[in-house]
PDB file of C-alpha atoms in Angstrom:
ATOM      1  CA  UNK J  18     -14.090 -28.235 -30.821  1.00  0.00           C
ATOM      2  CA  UNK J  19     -13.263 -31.901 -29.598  1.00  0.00           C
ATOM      3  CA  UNK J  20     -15.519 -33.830 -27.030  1.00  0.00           C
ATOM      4  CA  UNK J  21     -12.739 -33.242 -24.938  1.00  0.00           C
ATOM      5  CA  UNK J  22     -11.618 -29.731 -24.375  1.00  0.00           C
ATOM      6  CA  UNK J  23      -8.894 -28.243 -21.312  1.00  0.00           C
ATOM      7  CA  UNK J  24     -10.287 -24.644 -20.675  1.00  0.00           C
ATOM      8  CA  UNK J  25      -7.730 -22.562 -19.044  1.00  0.00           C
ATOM      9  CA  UNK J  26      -7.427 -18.964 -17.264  1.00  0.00           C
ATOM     10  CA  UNK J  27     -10.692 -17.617 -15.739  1.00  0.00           C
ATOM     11  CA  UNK J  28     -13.563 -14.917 -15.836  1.00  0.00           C
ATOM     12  CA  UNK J  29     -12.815 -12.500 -12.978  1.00  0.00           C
ATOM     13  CA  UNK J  30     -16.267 -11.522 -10.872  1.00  0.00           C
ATOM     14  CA  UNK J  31     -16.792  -7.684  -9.828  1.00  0.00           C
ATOM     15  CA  UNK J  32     -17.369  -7.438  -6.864  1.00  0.00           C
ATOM     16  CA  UNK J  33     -16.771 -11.158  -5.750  1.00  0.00           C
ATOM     17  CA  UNK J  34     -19.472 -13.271  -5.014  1.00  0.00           C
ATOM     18  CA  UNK J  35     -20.791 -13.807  -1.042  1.00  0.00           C
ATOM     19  CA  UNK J  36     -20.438 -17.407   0.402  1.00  0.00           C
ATOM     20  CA  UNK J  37     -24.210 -17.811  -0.222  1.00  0.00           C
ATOM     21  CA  UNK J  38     -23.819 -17.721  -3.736  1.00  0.00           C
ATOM     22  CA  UNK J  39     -20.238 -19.400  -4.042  1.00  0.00           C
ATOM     23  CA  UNK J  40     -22.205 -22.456  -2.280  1.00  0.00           C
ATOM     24  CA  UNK J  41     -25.162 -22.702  -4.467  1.00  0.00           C
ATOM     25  CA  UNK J  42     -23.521 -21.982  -7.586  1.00  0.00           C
ATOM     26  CA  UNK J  43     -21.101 -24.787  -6.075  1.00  0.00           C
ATOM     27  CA  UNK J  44     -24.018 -27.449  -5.458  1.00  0.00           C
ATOM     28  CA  UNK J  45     -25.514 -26.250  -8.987  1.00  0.00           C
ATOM     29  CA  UNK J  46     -22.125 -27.363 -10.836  1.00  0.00           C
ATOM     30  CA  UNK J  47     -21.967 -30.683  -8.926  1.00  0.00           C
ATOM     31  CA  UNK J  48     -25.476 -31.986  -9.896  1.00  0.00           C
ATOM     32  CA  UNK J  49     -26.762 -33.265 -12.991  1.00  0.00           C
ATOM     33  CA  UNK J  50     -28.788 -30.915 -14.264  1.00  0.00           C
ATOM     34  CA  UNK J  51     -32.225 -32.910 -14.966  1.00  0.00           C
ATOM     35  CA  UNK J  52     -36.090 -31.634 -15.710  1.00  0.00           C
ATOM     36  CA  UNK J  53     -37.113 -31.901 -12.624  1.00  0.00           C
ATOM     37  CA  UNK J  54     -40.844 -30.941 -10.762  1.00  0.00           C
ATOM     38  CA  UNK J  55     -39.163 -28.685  -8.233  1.00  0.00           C
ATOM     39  CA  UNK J  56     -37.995 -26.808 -11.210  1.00  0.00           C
ATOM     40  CA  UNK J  57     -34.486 -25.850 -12.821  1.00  0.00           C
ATOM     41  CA  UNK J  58     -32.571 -24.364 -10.212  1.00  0.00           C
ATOM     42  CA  UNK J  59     -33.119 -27.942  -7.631  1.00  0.00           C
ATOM     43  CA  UNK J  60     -29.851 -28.786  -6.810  1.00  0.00           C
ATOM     44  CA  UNK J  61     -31.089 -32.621  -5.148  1.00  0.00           C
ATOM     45  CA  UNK J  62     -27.320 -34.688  -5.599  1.00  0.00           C
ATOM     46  CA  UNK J  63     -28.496 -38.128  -6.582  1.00  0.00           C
ATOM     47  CA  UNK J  64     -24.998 -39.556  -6.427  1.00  0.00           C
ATOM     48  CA  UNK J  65     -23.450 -41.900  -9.637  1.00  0.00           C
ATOM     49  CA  UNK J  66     -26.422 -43.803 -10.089  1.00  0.00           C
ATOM     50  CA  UNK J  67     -29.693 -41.355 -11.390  1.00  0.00           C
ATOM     51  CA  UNK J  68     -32.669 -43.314  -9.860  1.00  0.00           C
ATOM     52  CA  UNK J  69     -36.130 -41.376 -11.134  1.00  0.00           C
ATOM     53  CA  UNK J  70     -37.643 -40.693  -7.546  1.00  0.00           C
ATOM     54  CA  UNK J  71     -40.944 -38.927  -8.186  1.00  0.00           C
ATOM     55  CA  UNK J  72     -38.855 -35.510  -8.708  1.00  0.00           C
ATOM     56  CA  UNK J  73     -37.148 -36.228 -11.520  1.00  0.00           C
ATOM     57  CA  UNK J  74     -39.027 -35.759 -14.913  1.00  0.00           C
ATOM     58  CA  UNK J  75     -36.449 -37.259 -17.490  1.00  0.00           C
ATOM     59  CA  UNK J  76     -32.665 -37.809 -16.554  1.00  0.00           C
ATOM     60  CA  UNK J  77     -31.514 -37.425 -19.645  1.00  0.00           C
ATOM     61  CA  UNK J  78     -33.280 -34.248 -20.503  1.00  0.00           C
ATOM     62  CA  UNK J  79     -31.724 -30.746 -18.670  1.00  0.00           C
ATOM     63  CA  UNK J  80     -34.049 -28.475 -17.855  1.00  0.00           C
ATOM     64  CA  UNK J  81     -35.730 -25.519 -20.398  1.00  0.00           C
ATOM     65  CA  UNK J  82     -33.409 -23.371 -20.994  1.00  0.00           C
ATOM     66  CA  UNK J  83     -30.116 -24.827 -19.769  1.00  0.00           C
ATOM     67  CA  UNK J  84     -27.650 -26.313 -22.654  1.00  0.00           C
ATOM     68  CA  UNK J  85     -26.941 -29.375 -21.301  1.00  0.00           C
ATOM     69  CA  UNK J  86     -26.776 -31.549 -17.914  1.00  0.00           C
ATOM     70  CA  UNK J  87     -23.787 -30.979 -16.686  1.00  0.00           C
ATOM     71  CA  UNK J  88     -22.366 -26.962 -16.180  1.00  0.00           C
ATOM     72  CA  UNK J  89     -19.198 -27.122 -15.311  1.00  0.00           C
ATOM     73  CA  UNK J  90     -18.268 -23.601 -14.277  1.00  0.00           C
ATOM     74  CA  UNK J  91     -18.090 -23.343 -11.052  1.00  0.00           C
ATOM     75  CA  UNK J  92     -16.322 -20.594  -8.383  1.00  0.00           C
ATOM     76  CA  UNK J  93     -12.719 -19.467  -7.823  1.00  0.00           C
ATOM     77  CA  UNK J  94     -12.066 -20.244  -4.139  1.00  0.00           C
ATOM     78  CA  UNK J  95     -12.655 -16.458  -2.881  1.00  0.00           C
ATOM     79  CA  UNK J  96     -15.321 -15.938  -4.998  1.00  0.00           C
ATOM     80  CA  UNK J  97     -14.026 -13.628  -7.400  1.00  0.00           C
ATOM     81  CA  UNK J  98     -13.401 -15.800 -10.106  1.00  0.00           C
ATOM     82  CA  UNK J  99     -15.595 -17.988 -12.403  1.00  0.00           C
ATOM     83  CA  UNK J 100     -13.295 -21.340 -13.847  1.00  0.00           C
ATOM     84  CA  UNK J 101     -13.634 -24.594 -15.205  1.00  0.00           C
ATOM     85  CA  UNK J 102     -14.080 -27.448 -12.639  1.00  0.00           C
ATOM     86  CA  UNK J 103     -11.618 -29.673 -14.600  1.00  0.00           C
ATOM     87  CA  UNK J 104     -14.143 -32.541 -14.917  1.00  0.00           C
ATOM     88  CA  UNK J 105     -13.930 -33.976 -18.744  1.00  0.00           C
ATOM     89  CA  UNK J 106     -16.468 -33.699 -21.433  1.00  0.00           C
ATOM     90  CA  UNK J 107     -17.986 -30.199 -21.527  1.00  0.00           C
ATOM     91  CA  UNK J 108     -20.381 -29.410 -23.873  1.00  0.00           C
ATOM     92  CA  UNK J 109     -21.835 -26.004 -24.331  1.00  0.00           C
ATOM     93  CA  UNK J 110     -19.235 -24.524 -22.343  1.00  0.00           C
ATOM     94  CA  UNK J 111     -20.423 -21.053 -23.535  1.00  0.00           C
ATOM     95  CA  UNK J 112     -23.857 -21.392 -23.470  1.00  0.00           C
ATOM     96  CA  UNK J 113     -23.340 -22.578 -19.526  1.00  0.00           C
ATOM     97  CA  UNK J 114     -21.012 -18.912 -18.695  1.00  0.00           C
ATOM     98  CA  UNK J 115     -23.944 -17.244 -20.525  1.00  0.00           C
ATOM     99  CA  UNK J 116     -26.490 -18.976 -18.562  1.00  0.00           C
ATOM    100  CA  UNK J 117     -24.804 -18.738 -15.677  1.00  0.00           C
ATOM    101  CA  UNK J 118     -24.137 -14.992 -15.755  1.00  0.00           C
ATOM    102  CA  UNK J 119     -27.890 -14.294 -17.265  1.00  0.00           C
ATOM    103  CA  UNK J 120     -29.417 -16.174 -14.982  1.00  0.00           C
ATOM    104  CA  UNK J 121     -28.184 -15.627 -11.647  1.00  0.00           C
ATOM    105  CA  UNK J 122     -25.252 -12.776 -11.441  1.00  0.00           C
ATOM    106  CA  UNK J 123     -25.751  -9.682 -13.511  1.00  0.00           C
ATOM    107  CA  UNK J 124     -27.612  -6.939 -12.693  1.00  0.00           C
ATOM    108  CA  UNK J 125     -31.431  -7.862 -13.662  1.00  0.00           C
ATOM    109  CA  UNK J 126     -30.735 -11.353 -13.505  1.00  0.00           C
ATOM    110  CA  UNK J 127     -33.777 -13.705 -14.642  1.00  0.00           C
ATOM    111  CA  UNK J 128     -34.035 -15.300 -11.430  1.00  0.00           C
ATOM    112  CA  UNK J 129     -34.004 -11.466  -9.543  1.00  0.00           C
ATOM    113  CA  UNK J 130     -37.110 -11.086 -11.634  1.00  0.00           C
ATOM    114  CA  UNK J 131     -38.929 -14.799 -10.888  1.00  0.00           C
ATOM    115  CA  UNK J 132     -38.503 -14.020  -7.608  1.00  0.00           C
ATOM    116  CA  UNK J 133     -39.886 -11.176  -7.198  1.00  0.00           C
ATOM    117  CA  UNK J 134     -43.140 -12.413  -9.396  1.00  0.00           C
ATOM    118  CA  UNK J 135     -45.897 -13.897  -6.807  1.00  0.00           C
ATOM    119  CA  UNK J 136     -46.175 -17.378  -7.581  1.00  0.00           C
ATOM    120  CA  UNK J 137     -46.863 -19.732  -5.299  1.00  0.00           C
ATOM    121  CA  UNK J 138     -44.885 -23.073  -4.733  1.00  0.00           C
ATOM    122  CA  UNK J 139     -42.147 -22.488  -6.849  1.00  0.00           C
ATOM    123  CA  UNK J 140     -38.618 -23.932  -5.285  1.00  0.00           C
ATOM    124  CA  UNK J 141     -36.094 -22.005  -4.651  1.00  0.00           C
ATOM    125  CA  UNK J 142     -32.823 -22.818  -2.783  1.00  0.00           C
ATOM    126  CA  UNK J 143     -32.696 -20.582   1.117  1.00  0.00           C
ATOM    127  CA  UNK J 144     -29.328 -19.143  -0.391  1.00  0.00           C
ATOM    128  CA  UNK J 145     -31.106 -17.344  -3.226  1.00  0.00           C
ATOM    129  CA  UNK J 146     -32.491 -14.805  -0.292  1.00  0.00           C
ATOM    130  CA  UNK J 147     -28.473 -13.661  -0.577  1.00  0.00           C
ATOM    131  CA  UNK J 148     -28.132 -13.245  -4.173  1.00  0.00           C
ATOM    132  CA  UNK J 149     -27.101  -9.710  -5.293  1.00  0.00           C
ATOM    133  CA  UNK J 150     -27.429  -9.871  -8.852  1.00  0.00           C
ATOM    134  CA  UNK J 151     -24.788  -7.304  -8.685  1.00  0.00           C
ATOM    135  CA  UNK J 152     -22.258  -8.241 -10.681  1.00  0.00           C
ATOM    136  CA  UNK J 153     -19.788  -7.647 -13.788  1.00  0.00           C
ATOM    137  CA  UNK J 154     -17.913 -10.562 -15.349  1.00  0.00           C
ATOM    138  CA  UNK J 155     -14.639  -9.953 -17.488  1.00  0.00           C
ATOM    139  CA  UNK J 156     -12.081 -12.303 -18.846  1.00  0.00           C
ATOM    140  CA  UNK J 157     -11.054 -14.791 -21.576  1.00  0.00           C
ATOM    141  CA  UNK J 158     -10.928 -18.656 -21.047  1.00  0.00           C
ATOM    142  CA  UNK J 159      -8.652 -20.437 -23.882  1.00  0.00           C
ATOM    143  CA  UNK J 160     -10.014 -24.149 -24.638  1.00  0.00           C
ATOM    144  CA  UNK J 161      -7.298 -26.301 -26.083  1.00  0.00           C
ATOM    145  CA  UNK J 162      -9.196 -29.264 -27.604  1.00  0.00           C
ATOM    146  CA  UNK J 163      -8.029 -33.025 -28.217  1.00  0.00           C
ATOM    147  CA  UNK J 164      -6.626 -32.093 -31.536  1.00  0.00           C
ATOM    148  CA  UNK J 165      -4.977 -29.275 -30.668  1.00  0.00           C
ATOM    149  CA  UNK J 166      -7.642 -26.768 -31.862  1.00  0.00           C
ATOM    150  CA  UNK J 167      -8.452 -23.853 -30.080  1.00  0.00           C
ATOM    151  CA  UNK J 168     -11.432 -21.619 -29.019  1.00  0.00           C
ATOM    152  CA  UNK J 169     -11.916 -18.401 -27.212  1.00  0.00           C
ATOM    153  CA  UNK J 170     -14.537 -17.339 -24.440  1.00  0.00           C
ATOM    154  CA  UNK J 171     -14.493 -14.126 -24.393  1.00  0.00           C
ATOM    155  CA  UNK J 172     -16.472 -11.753 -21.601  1.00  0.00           C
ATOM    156  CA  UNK J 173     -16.968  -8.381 -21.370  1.00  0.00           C
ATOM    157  CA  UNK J 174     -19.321  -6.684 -19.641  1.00  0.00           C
ATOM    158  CA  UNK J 175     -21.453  -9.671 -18.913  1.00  0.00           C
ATOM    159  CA  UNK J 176     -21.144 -10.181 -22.935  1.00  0.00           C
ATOM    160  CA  UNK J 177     -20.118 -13.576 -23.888  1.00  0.00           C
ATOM    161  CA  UNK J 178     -18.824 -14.300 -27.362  1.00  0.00           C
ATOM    162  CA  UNK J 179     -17.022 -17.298 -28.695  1.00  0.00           C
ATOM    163  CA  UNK J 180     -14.172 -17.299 -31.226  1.00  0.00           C
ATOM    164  CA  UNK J 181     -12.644 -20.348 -33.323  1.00  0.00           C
ATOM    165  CA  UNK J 182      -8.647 -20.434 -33.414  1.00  0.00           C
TER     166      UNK J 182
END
């Protein structure tokens, strides 16, 4: 696909997600996503200009495990949707829904399971006492690049798959 790709439709979210985790996964989408000491989900906004404040452990590296710095998949406005934010340039646009859906929605999400470890002085963000990890994502986002090639996104199930064409 081109550097620039226009993703359109949407994955639909079963049953919708609650305000506490339409605003996280919100704050998530809007912040570079940097290696950082307070670990992967911090969701600090630094603003345009990435200043290294102590926190911050390389700004040009994301996190283990996350595809990129920037996720661009962010909430439909009632929650029951998961769509592209419409900001340019995005990268790993599949690994992100995967991510996204592994990490925090689906049943036996990773973070369900880090937080119920006992480790001590580990952040995590006051909305992640909400989470479900409860739901099902199904749908099909179309990505029209520069050149007029296309991809699929394709989820079922919580299953994400990728085909060319």
């Amino acid at each position: 696909m081109s550097e620039f790709t226009n993703f359109i439709g949407s994955v639909s979210i079963e049953p919708p997600l609650n305000e506490s985790e339409v605003l996280y996964l919100q704050r998530f989408s809007n912040t570079r996503r940097m290696a950082r000491t307070s670990g992967p989900y911090s969701t600090v906004a630094t603003g345009r200009l990435v200043v290294p404040d102590g926190d911050i452990l390389d700004i040009n590296e994301p996190p283990v495990g996350q595809p990129g710095l920037y996720c661009q998949w962010i909430p439909g406005e009632s929650g029951a949707s998961l769509e592209w934010s419409r900001r340019s340039k995005f990268p790993f646009a599949t690994e992100w829904m995967s991510y996204i859906i592994d990490q925090f929605l689906k049943p036996g999400a990773a973070l369900a399971d880090e937080m119920a470890a006992p480790i001590k002085n580990r952040y995590y963000a006051p909305e992640f006492l909400e989470f479900t990890f409860n739901h099902t994502l199904n749908g099909e986002v179309v990505g029209v690049g520069e050149f007029g090639e296309r991809c699929r996104i394709i989820v079922s199930g919580n299953q994400v798959r990728a085909e060319e064409g």
